[in-house]
Amino acid sequence: MPVISVPEDFHMEDLYVDLRSVLDAPLHLKCEGFNFAGSIKLKAASAMITDAERRGVLTRDSVIVESSSGNLGVALSMIAASRGYTFVCVTDTRCNLNTRRLMEAMGAQVHTITEPDPETGFLGARLDYVRQLCASDSRHLWLNQYANPCNWQAHYRTTAPAIAERFPDLDVLFVGAGTTGTLMGCARYFKDSGHPVTVVAVDSVGSVTFGGPPSPRMIPGLGSGVRPALLDVSYVDDVVHVPETATIRVAHQLAAGGFLFGGSTGTVISGALGWLAEHRGGEPCTAVAISPDLGERYLDSLYQSNWVSDIYGPQALEAGSVGAR
């Protein structure tokens, strides 16, 4: 095992779950939650901060500012604490309580937006507040995960090559769409490599990322109320939209098998199962889905029966089809 001196130096890159053991599905899940930040967002956070340092725009007087539904905020809190920076995370009421406490434990200041913008939702309101902060004080530095190319480049350099090395015969890759950093990094890598991989984006119903109508979403992570600047749809072969009830059912199925994953993972797997059933229907296929995080931060929401019932109704956890189109 490695000996490290800073938390961002540890990340388990090559861990996969064969989902035939719990879902009887021909799908491997790449687990990205095994690091000290607890999610795949460590890669983007490290890349963006390192780039800002290299360019000289991040100094000891700077105040790092970022909008986050949770996971990037935790990753930035960890790196800021490790490197001695001040960090302000702008989130909203959908952010899990445990996630906010994690950020605050590492010294971050957390500002919670309580009212969505009427047109662009909570994300639009968060971004407006970030812009106001930066306009009010020149020390504030917005890394802007939604447009920063370091976001997707981190996955071009690490996530996608790791998958290609482990699965040289890969047919289909399923990637959740939030900022689309992971999606773009992986899609660009496989297009550039010439390897004929079908890249399927998995999004939440209610997200506007791929042109769908906006509607309320309660599970943080995937989806967006504002189309991400990083997105280039020419690299994406197909898109699946998953309702949050399907996300919850898949997450609970996995938990019943001993695997506790976050909401984004439930969404990606649900979308993958639906897509594989429709397009591959039992024909042999090597498929991988990316799991952004684990489930401990969702114990008071996704895995809390009263929370689920209050928001989605008592039928949300009833048995049903887990795939969604």
Tab-separated table of N, CA, C and O in Angstrom, residues 13 15-16 26-32 40 43 152 155-156 158-177 180-191 193 195-203 210 235-240 267-269 271-273 275-276 279-280 285-292 325:
chain	number	residue	atom	x	y	z
A	13	GLU	N	-8.156	3.548	-8.359
A	13	GLU	CA	-8.575	3.725	-9.747
A	13	GLU	C	-9.161	2.468	-10.371
A	13	GLU	O	-10.040	2.547	-11.236
A	15	LEU	N	-11.050	-0.391	-9.416
A	15	LEU	CA	-11.982	-1.245	-8.687
A	15	LEU	C	-13.309	-1.278	-9.432
A	15	LEU	O	-13.910	-0.232	-9.705
A	16	TYR	N	-13.773	-2.485	-9.751
A	16	TYR	CA	-15.023	-2.665	-10.492
A	16	TYR	C	-15.892	-3.692	-9.777
A	16	TYR	O	-15.392	-4.635	-9.164
A	26	PRO	N	-25.431	-7.731	-17.250
A	26	PRO	CA	-24.093	-7.816	-17.856
A	26	PRO	C	-23.412	-6.455	-17.866
A	26	PRO	O	-23.185	-5.847	-18.908
A	27	LEU	N	-23.073	-5.971	-16.665
A	27	LEU	CA	-22.580	-4.609	-16.526
A	27	LEU	C	-21.543	-4.550	-15.421
A	27	LEU	O	-21.759	-5.087	-14.324
A	28	HIS	N	-20.414	-3.908	-15.703
A	28	HIS	CA	-19.385	-3.676	-14.690
A	28	HIS	C	-19.448	-2.222	-14.234
A	28	HIS	O	-19.601	-1.313	-15.053
A	29	LEU	N	-19.333	-2.026	-12.941
A	29	LEU	CA	-19.433	-0.698	-12.351
A	29	LEU	C	-18.066	-0.233	-11.873
A	29	LEU	O	-17.457	-0.859	-11.002
A	30	LYS	N	-17.562	0.849	-12.464
A	30	LYS	CA	-16.281	1.417	-12.040
A	30	LYS	C	-16.518	2.290	-10.812
A	30	LYS	O	-17.220	3.298	-10.865
A	31	CYS	N	-15.920	1.924	-9.697
A	31	CYS	CA	-16.170	2.590	-8.420
A	31	CYS	C	-15.162	3.715	-8.212
A	31	CYS	O	-13.958	3.463	-8.082
A	32	GLU	N	-15.663	4.945	-8.161
A	32	GLU	CA	-14.808	6.119	-8.057
A	32	GLU	C	-14.883	6.785	-6.675
A	32	GLU	O	-14.362	7.884	-6.503
A	40	ILE	N	-15.668	10.863	-7.333
A	40	ILE	CA	-14.907	11.102	-8.558
A	40	ILE	C	-14.501	12.564	-8.696
A	40	ILE	O	-13.561	12.900	-9.420
A	43	LYS	N	-10.829	14.261	-8.791
A	43	LYS	CA	-9.995	14.423	-9.980
A	43	LYS	C	-10.128	15.830	-10.564
A	43	LYS	O	-9.125	16.486	-10.862
A	152	TRP	N	-12.863	18.203	-17.713
A	152	TRP	CA	-12.901	17.035	-18.590
A	152	TRP	C	-11.509	16.463	-18.855
A	152	TRP	O	-11.339	15.248	-19.033
A	155	HIS	N	-10.365	13.586	-16.646
A	155	HIS	CA	-10.897	12.249	-16.949
A	155	HIS	C	-10.326	11.707	-18.257
A	155	HIS	O	-10.225	10.486	-18.431
A	156	TYR	N	-9.948	12.585	-19.146
A	156	TYR	CA	-9.263	12.185	-20.371
A	156	TYR	C	-7.919	11.542	-20.026
A	156	TYR	O	-7.483	10.578	-20.669
A	158	THR	N	-7.079	10.184	-16.929
A	158	THR	CA	-7.092	9.144	-15.894
A	158	THR	C	-8.238	8.149	-16.049
A	158	THR	O	-8.002	6.958	-16.257
A	159	THR	N	-9.473	8.607	-15.931
A	159	THR	CA	-10.624	7.705	-15.879
A	159	THR	C	-10.755	6.856	-17.138
A	159	THR	O	-10.856	5.624	-17.063
A	160	ALA	N	-10.777	7.501	-18.297
A	160	ALA	CA	-10.977	6.772	-19.549
A	160	ALA	C	-9.828	5.802	-19.863
A	160	ALA	O	-10.081	4.643	-20.216
A	161	PRO	N	-8.557	6.216	-19.741
A	161	PRO	CA	-7.481	5.262	-20.003
A	161	PRO	C	-7.510	4.052	-19.067
A	161	PRO	O	-7.183	2.936	-19.482
A	162	ALA	N	-7.920	4.272	-17.811
A	162	ALA	CA	-8.007	3.155	-16.870
A	162	ALA	C	-9.058	2.147	-17.322
A	162	ALA	O	-8.855	0.927	-17.234
A	163	ILE	N	-10.193	2.644	-17.818
A	163	ILE	CA	-11.244	1.755	-18.318
A	163	ILE	C	-10.765	1.018	-19.564
A	163	ILE	O	-10.977	-0.193	-19.710
A	164	ALA	N	-10.118	1.736	-20.468
A	164	ALA	CA	-9.634	1.123	-21.703
A	164	ALA	C	-8.613	0.031	-21.422
A	164	ALA	O	-8.606	-1.012	-22.095
A	165	GLU	N	-7.761	0.250	-20.428
A	165	GLU	CA	-6.751	-0.758	-20.091
A	165	GLU	C	-7.380	-2.004	-19.471
A	165	GLU	O	-7.000	-3.120	-19.791
A	166	ARG	N	-8.374	-1.792	-18.621
A	166	ARG	CA	-9.011	-2.931	-17.941
A	166	ARG	C	-9.965	-3.673	-18.870
A	166	ARG	O	-10.128	-4.898	-18.770
A	167	PHE	N	-10.609	-2.958	-19.792
A	167	PHE	CA	-11.586	-3.566	-20.705
A	167	PHE	C	-11.224	-3.216	-22.145
A	167	PHE	O	-11.863	-2.365	-22.780
A	168	PRO	N	-10.209	-3.859	-22.702
A	168	PRO	CA	-9.792	-3.532	-24.075
A	168	PRO	C	-10.849	-3.857	-25.127
A	168	PRO	O	-10.794	-3.332	-26.248
A	169	ASP	N	-11.826	-4.711	-24.768
A	169	ASP	CA	-12.897	-5.061	-25.706
A	169	ASP	C	-14.197	-4.335	-25.369
A	169	ASP	O	-15.286	-4.776	-25.731
A	170	LEU	N	-14.104	-3.193	-24.716
A	170	LEU	CA	-15.288	-2.444	-24.289
A	170	LEU	C	-16.196	-2.104	-25.471
A	170	LEU	O	-15.732	-1.612	-26.500
A	171	ASP	N	-17.506	-2.350	-25.283
A	171	ASP	CA	-18.499	-2.023	-26.302
A	171	ASP	C	-19.274	-0.746	-25.966
A	171	ASP	O	-19.487	0.101	-26.841
A	172	VAL	N	-19.718	-0.634	-24.704
A	172	VAL	CA	-20.582	0.480	-24.315
A	172	VAL	C	-20.111	1.046	-22.977
A	172	VAL	O	-19.789	0.297	-22.046
A	173	LEU	N	-20.083	2.379	-22.891
A	173	LEU	CA	-19.742	3.061	-21.643
A	173	LEU	C	-20.898	3.979	-21.262
A	173	LEU	O	-21.349	4.795	-22.062
A	174	PHE	N	-21.365	3.850	-20.014
A	174	PHE	CA	-22.447	4.679	-19.496
A	174	PHE	C	-21.875	5.679	-18.493
A	174	PHE	O	-21.224	5.291	-17.517
A	175	VAL	N	-22.136	6.965	-18.754
A	175	VAL	CA	-21.577	8.027	-17.915
A	175	VAL	C	-22.690	8.995	-17.535
A	175	VAL	O	-23.420	9.482	-18.409
A	176	GLY	N	-22.804	9.299	-16.251
A	176	GLY	CA	-23.780	10.272	-15.801
A	176	GLY	C	-23.400	11.675	-16.235
A	176	GLY	O	-22.222	12.012	-16.365
A	177	ALA	N	-24.418	12.509	-16.464
A	177	ALA	CA	-24.192	13.878	-16.930
A	177	ALA	C	-24.592	14.874	-15.844
A	177	ALA	O	-25.770	15.007	-15.522
A	180	THR	N	-20.887	17.489	-16.948
A	180	THR	CA	-20.472	16.741	-18.141
A	180	THR	C	-18.948	16.646	-18.261
A	180	THR	O	-18.437	16.272	-19.306
A	181	GLY	N	-18.222	16.940	-17.189
A	181	GLY	CA	-16.771	16.810	-17.223
A	181	GLY	C	-16.331	15.373	-17.420
A	181	GLY	O	-15.516	15.065	-18.297
A	182	THR	N	-16.881	14.452	-16.614
A	182	THR	CA	-16.541	13.034	-16.766
A	182	THR	C	-16.972	12.526	-18.131
A	182	THR	O	-16.233	11.823	-18.830
A	183	LEU	N	-18.186	12.881	-18.526
A	183	LEU	CA	-18.725	12.450	-19.819
A	183	LEU	C	-17.849	12.914	-20.970
A	183	LEU	O	-17.468	12.124	-21.846
A	184	MET	N	-17.488	14.191	-21.003
A	184	MET	CA	-16.704	14.733	-22.100
A	184	MET	C	-15.282	14.176	-22.124
A	184	MET	O	-14.731	13.871	-23.185
A	185	GLY	N	-14.689	14.029	-20.943
A	185	GLY	CA	-13.337	13.488	-20.894
A	185	GLY	C	-13.275	12.069	-21.432
A	185	GLY	O	-12.392	11.720	-22.235
A	186	CYS	N	-14.231	11.235	-21.016
A	186	CYS	CA	-14.247	9.843	-21.468
A	186	CYS	C	-14.641	9.747	-22.938
A	186	CYS	O	-14.020	8.993	-23.709
A	187	ALA	N	-15.662	10.504	-23.339
A	187	ALA	CA	-16.108	10.441	-24.739
A	187	ALA	C	-15.015	10.913	-25.692
A	187	ALA	O	-14.779	10.303	-26.746
A	188	ARG	N	-14.352	12.001	-25.335
A	188	ARG	CA	-13.270	12.503	-26.184
A	188	ARG	C	-12.126	11.491	-26.274
A	188	ARG	O	-11.549	11.274	-27.354
A	189	TYR	N	-11.806	10.878	-25.160
A	189	TYR	CA	-10.699	9.909	-25.154
A	189	TYR	C	-10.998	8.755	-26.118
A	189	TYR	O	-10.147	8.382	-26.947
A	190	PHE	N	-12.185	8.177	-26.005
A	190	PHE	CA	-12.477	7.009	-26.843
A	190	PHE	C	-12.645	7.393	-28.314
A	190	PHE	O	-12.276	6.607	-29.200
A	191	LYS	N	-13.143	8.584	-28.587
A	191	LYS	CA	-13.208	9.028	-29.981
A	191	LYS	C	-11.797	9.245	-30.533
A	191	LYS	O	-11.487	8.854	-31.662
A	193	SER	N	-9.058	7.845	-29.517
A	193	SER	CA	-8.281	6.597	-29.544
A	193	SER	C	-8.644	5.729	-30.739
A	193	SER	O	-7.910	4.801	-31.085
A	195	HIS	N	-11.028	3.703	-30.757
A	195	HIS	CA	-11.682	2.486	-30.267
A	195	HIS	C	-13.197	2.658	-30.414
A	195	HIS	O	-13.757	3.646	-29.948
A	196	PRO	N	-13.879	1.722	-31.072
A	196	PRO	CA	-15.310	1.898	-31.365
A	196	PRO	C	-16.197	1.636	-30.149
A	196	PRO	O	-16.894	0.628	-30.058
A	197	VAL	N	-16.196	2.546	-29.205
A	197	VAL	CA	-17.013	2.439	-28.001
A	197	VAL	C	-18.249	3.322	-28.158
A	197	VAL	O	-18.146	4.486	-28.551
A	198	THR	N	-19.411	2.781	-27.842
A	198	THR	CA	-20.640	3.571	-27.801
A	198	THR	C	-20.710	4.261	-26.441
A	198	THR	O	-20.745	3.593	-25.403
A	199	VAL	N	-20.717	5.587	-26.432
A	199	VAL	CA	-20.768	6.353	-25.186
A	199	VAL	C	-22.198	6.850	-24.982
A	199	VAL	O	-22.718	7.616	-25.800
A	200	VAL	N	-22.817	6.394	-23.888
A	200	VAL	CA	-24.198	6.743	-23.577
A	200	VAL	C	-24.219	7.654	-22.356
A	200	VAL	O	-23.719	7.289	-21.288
A	201	ALA	N	-24.778	8.834	-22.529
A	201	ALA	CA	-24.941	9.768	-21.416
A	201	ALA	C	-26.213	9.425	-20.659
A	201	ALA	O	-27.259	9.156	-21.267
A	202	VAL	N	-26.137	9.446	-19.333
A	202	VAL	CA	-27.309	9.187	-18.495
A	202	VAL	C	-27.628	10.457	-17.718
A	202	VAL	O	-26.787	10.968	-16.982
A	203	ASP	N	-28.846	10.941	-17.904
A	203	ASP	CA	-29.266	12.195	-17.286
A	203	ASP	C	-30.540	11.956	-16.485
A	203	ASP	O	-31.224	10.943	-16.651
A	210	PHE	N	-29.713	18.101	-22.122
A	210	PHE	CA	-29.851	17.633	-23.507
A	210	PHE	C	-31.141	18.110	-24.147
A	210	PHE	O	-31.652	17.494	-25.085
A	235	TYR	N	-19.872	14.270	-29.399
A	235	TYR	CA	-19.101	13.155	-28.847
A	235	TYR	C	-19.984	12.101	-28.186
A	235	TYR	O	-19.487	11.050	-27.770
A	236	VAL	N	-21.266	12.373	-28.041
A	236	VAL	CA	-22.180	11.489	-27.316
A	236	VAL	C	-23.020	10.697	-28.312
A	236	VAL	O	-23.641	11.266	-29.212
A	237	ASP	N	-23.052	9.385	-28.140
A	237	ASP	CA	-23.762	8.527	-29.090
A	237	ASP	C	-25.243	8.378	-28.768
A	237	ASP	O	-26.063	8.176	-29.667
A	238	ASP	N	-25.600	8.436	-27.492
A	238	ASP	CA	-27.002	8.294	-27.125
A	238	ASP	C	-27.203	8.913	-25.737
A	238	ASP	O	-26.224	9.125	-24.997
A	239	VAL	N	-28.460	9.188	-25.409
A	239	VAL	CA	-28.804	9.792	-24.118
A	239	VAL	C	-29.981	9.041	-23.516
A	239	VAL	O	-30.945	8.716	-24.225
A	240	VAL	N	-29.905	8.769	-22.232
A	240	VAL	CA	-30.992	8.133	-21.493
A	240	VAL	C	-31.411	9.067	-20.363
A	240	VAL	O	-30.548	9.600	-19.660
A	267	THR	N	-28.902	6.273	-10.678
A	267	THR	CA	-29.375	6.822	-11.941
A	267	THR	C	-28.643	6.198	-13.123
A	267	THR	O	-29.260	5.765	-14.108
A	268	VAL	N	-27.331	6.152	-13.034
A	268	VAL	CA	-26.534	5.622	-14.148
A	268	VAL	C	-26.851	4.152	-14.403
A	268	VAL	O	-27.019	3.728	-15.553
A	269	ILE	N	-26.969	3.372	-13.328
A	269	ILE	CA	-27.253	1.943	-13.516
A	269	ILE	C	-28.652	1.734	-14.078
A	269	ILE	O	-28.863	0.911	-14.976
A	271	GLY	N	-30.336	3.747	-15.989
A	271	GLY	CA	-30.273	4.095	-17.403
A	271	GLY	C	-29.568	3.043	-18.225
A	271	GLY	O	-29.999	2.711	-19.340
A	272	ALA	N	-28.495	2.493	-17.676
A	272	ALA	CA	-27.741	1.462	-18.392
A	272	ALA	C	-28.571	0.202	-18.594
A	272	ALA	O	-28.570	-0.387	-19.688
A	273	LEU	N	-29.299	-0.222	-17.567
A	273	LEU	CA	-30.115	-1.431	-17.687
A	273	LEU	C	-31.202	-1.255	-18.738
A	273	LEU	O	-31.461	-2.155	-19.540
A	275	TRP	N	-31.142	0.836	-21.308
A	275	TRP	CA	-30.529	0.934	-22.638
A	275	TRP	C	-30.090	-0.439	-23.134
A	275	TRP	O	-30.320	-0.786	-24.305
A	276	LEU	N	-29.457	-1.222	-22.270
A	276	LEU	CA	-28.984	-2.548	-22.681
A	276	LEU	C	-30.154	-3.455	-23.065
A	276	LEU	O	-30.068	-4.211	-24.033
A	279	HIS	N	-31.374	-2.120	-26.555
A	279	HIS	CA	-30.464	-2.126	-27.700
A	279	HIS	C	-29.640	-3.404	-27.839
A	279	HIS	O	-29.164	-3.708	-28.935
A	280	ARG	N	-29.431	-4.131	-26.763
A	280	ARG	CA	-28.588	-5.320	-26.853
A	280	ARG	C	-29.369	-6.597	-26.567
A	280	ARG	O	-28.941	-7.672	-27.000
A	285	CYS	N	-22.146	-8.520	-24.704
A	285	CYS	CA	-21.749	-7.119	-24.735
A	285	CYS	C	-20.866	-6.827	-23.536
A	285	CYS	O	-21.145	-7.278	-22.416
A	286	THR	N	-19.779	-6.101	-23.756
A	286	THR	CA	-18.935	-5.653	-22.645
A	286	THR	C	-19.311	-4.213	-22.328
A	286	THR	O	-19.094	-3.309	-23.137
A	287	ALA	N	-19.906	-4.026	-21.155
A	287	ALA	CA	-20.439	-2.713	-20.785
A	287	ALA	C	-19.915	-2.290	-19.423
A	287	ALA	O	-19.820	-3.095	-18.497
A	288	VAL	N	-19.593	-1.003	-19.308
A	288	VAL	CA	-19.098	-0.424	-18.052
A	288	VAL	C	-19.909	0.828	-17.752
A	288	VAL	O	-20.225	1.610	-18.662
A	289	ALA	N	-20.258	1.006	-16.493
A	289	ALA	CA	-20.890	2.240	-16.014
A	289	ALA	C	-19.994	2.832	-14.935
A	289	ALA	O	-19.308	2.107	-14.207
A	290	ILE	N	-20.003	4.146	-14.820
A	290	ILE	CA	-19.147	4.829	-13.845
A	290	ILE	C	-19.984	5.233	-12.632
A	290	ILE	O	-21.009	5.903	-12.758
A	291	SER	N	-19.515	4.820	-11.455
A	291	SER	CA	-20.158	5.177	-10.188
A	291	SER	C	-19.402	6.336	-9.554
A	291	SER	O	-18.250	6.172	-9.145
A	292	PRO	N	-20.038	7.518	-9.413
A	292	PRO	CA	-19.302	8.675	-8.895
A	292	PRO	C	-18.987	8.629	-7.403
A	292	PRO	O	-17.969	9.164	-6.968
A	325	ARG	N	-35.952	4.854	-19.795
A	325	ARG	CA	-35.539	5.452	-21.080
A	325	ARG	C	-35.737	6.943	-21.018
A	325	ARG	O	-36.762	7.404	-20.535
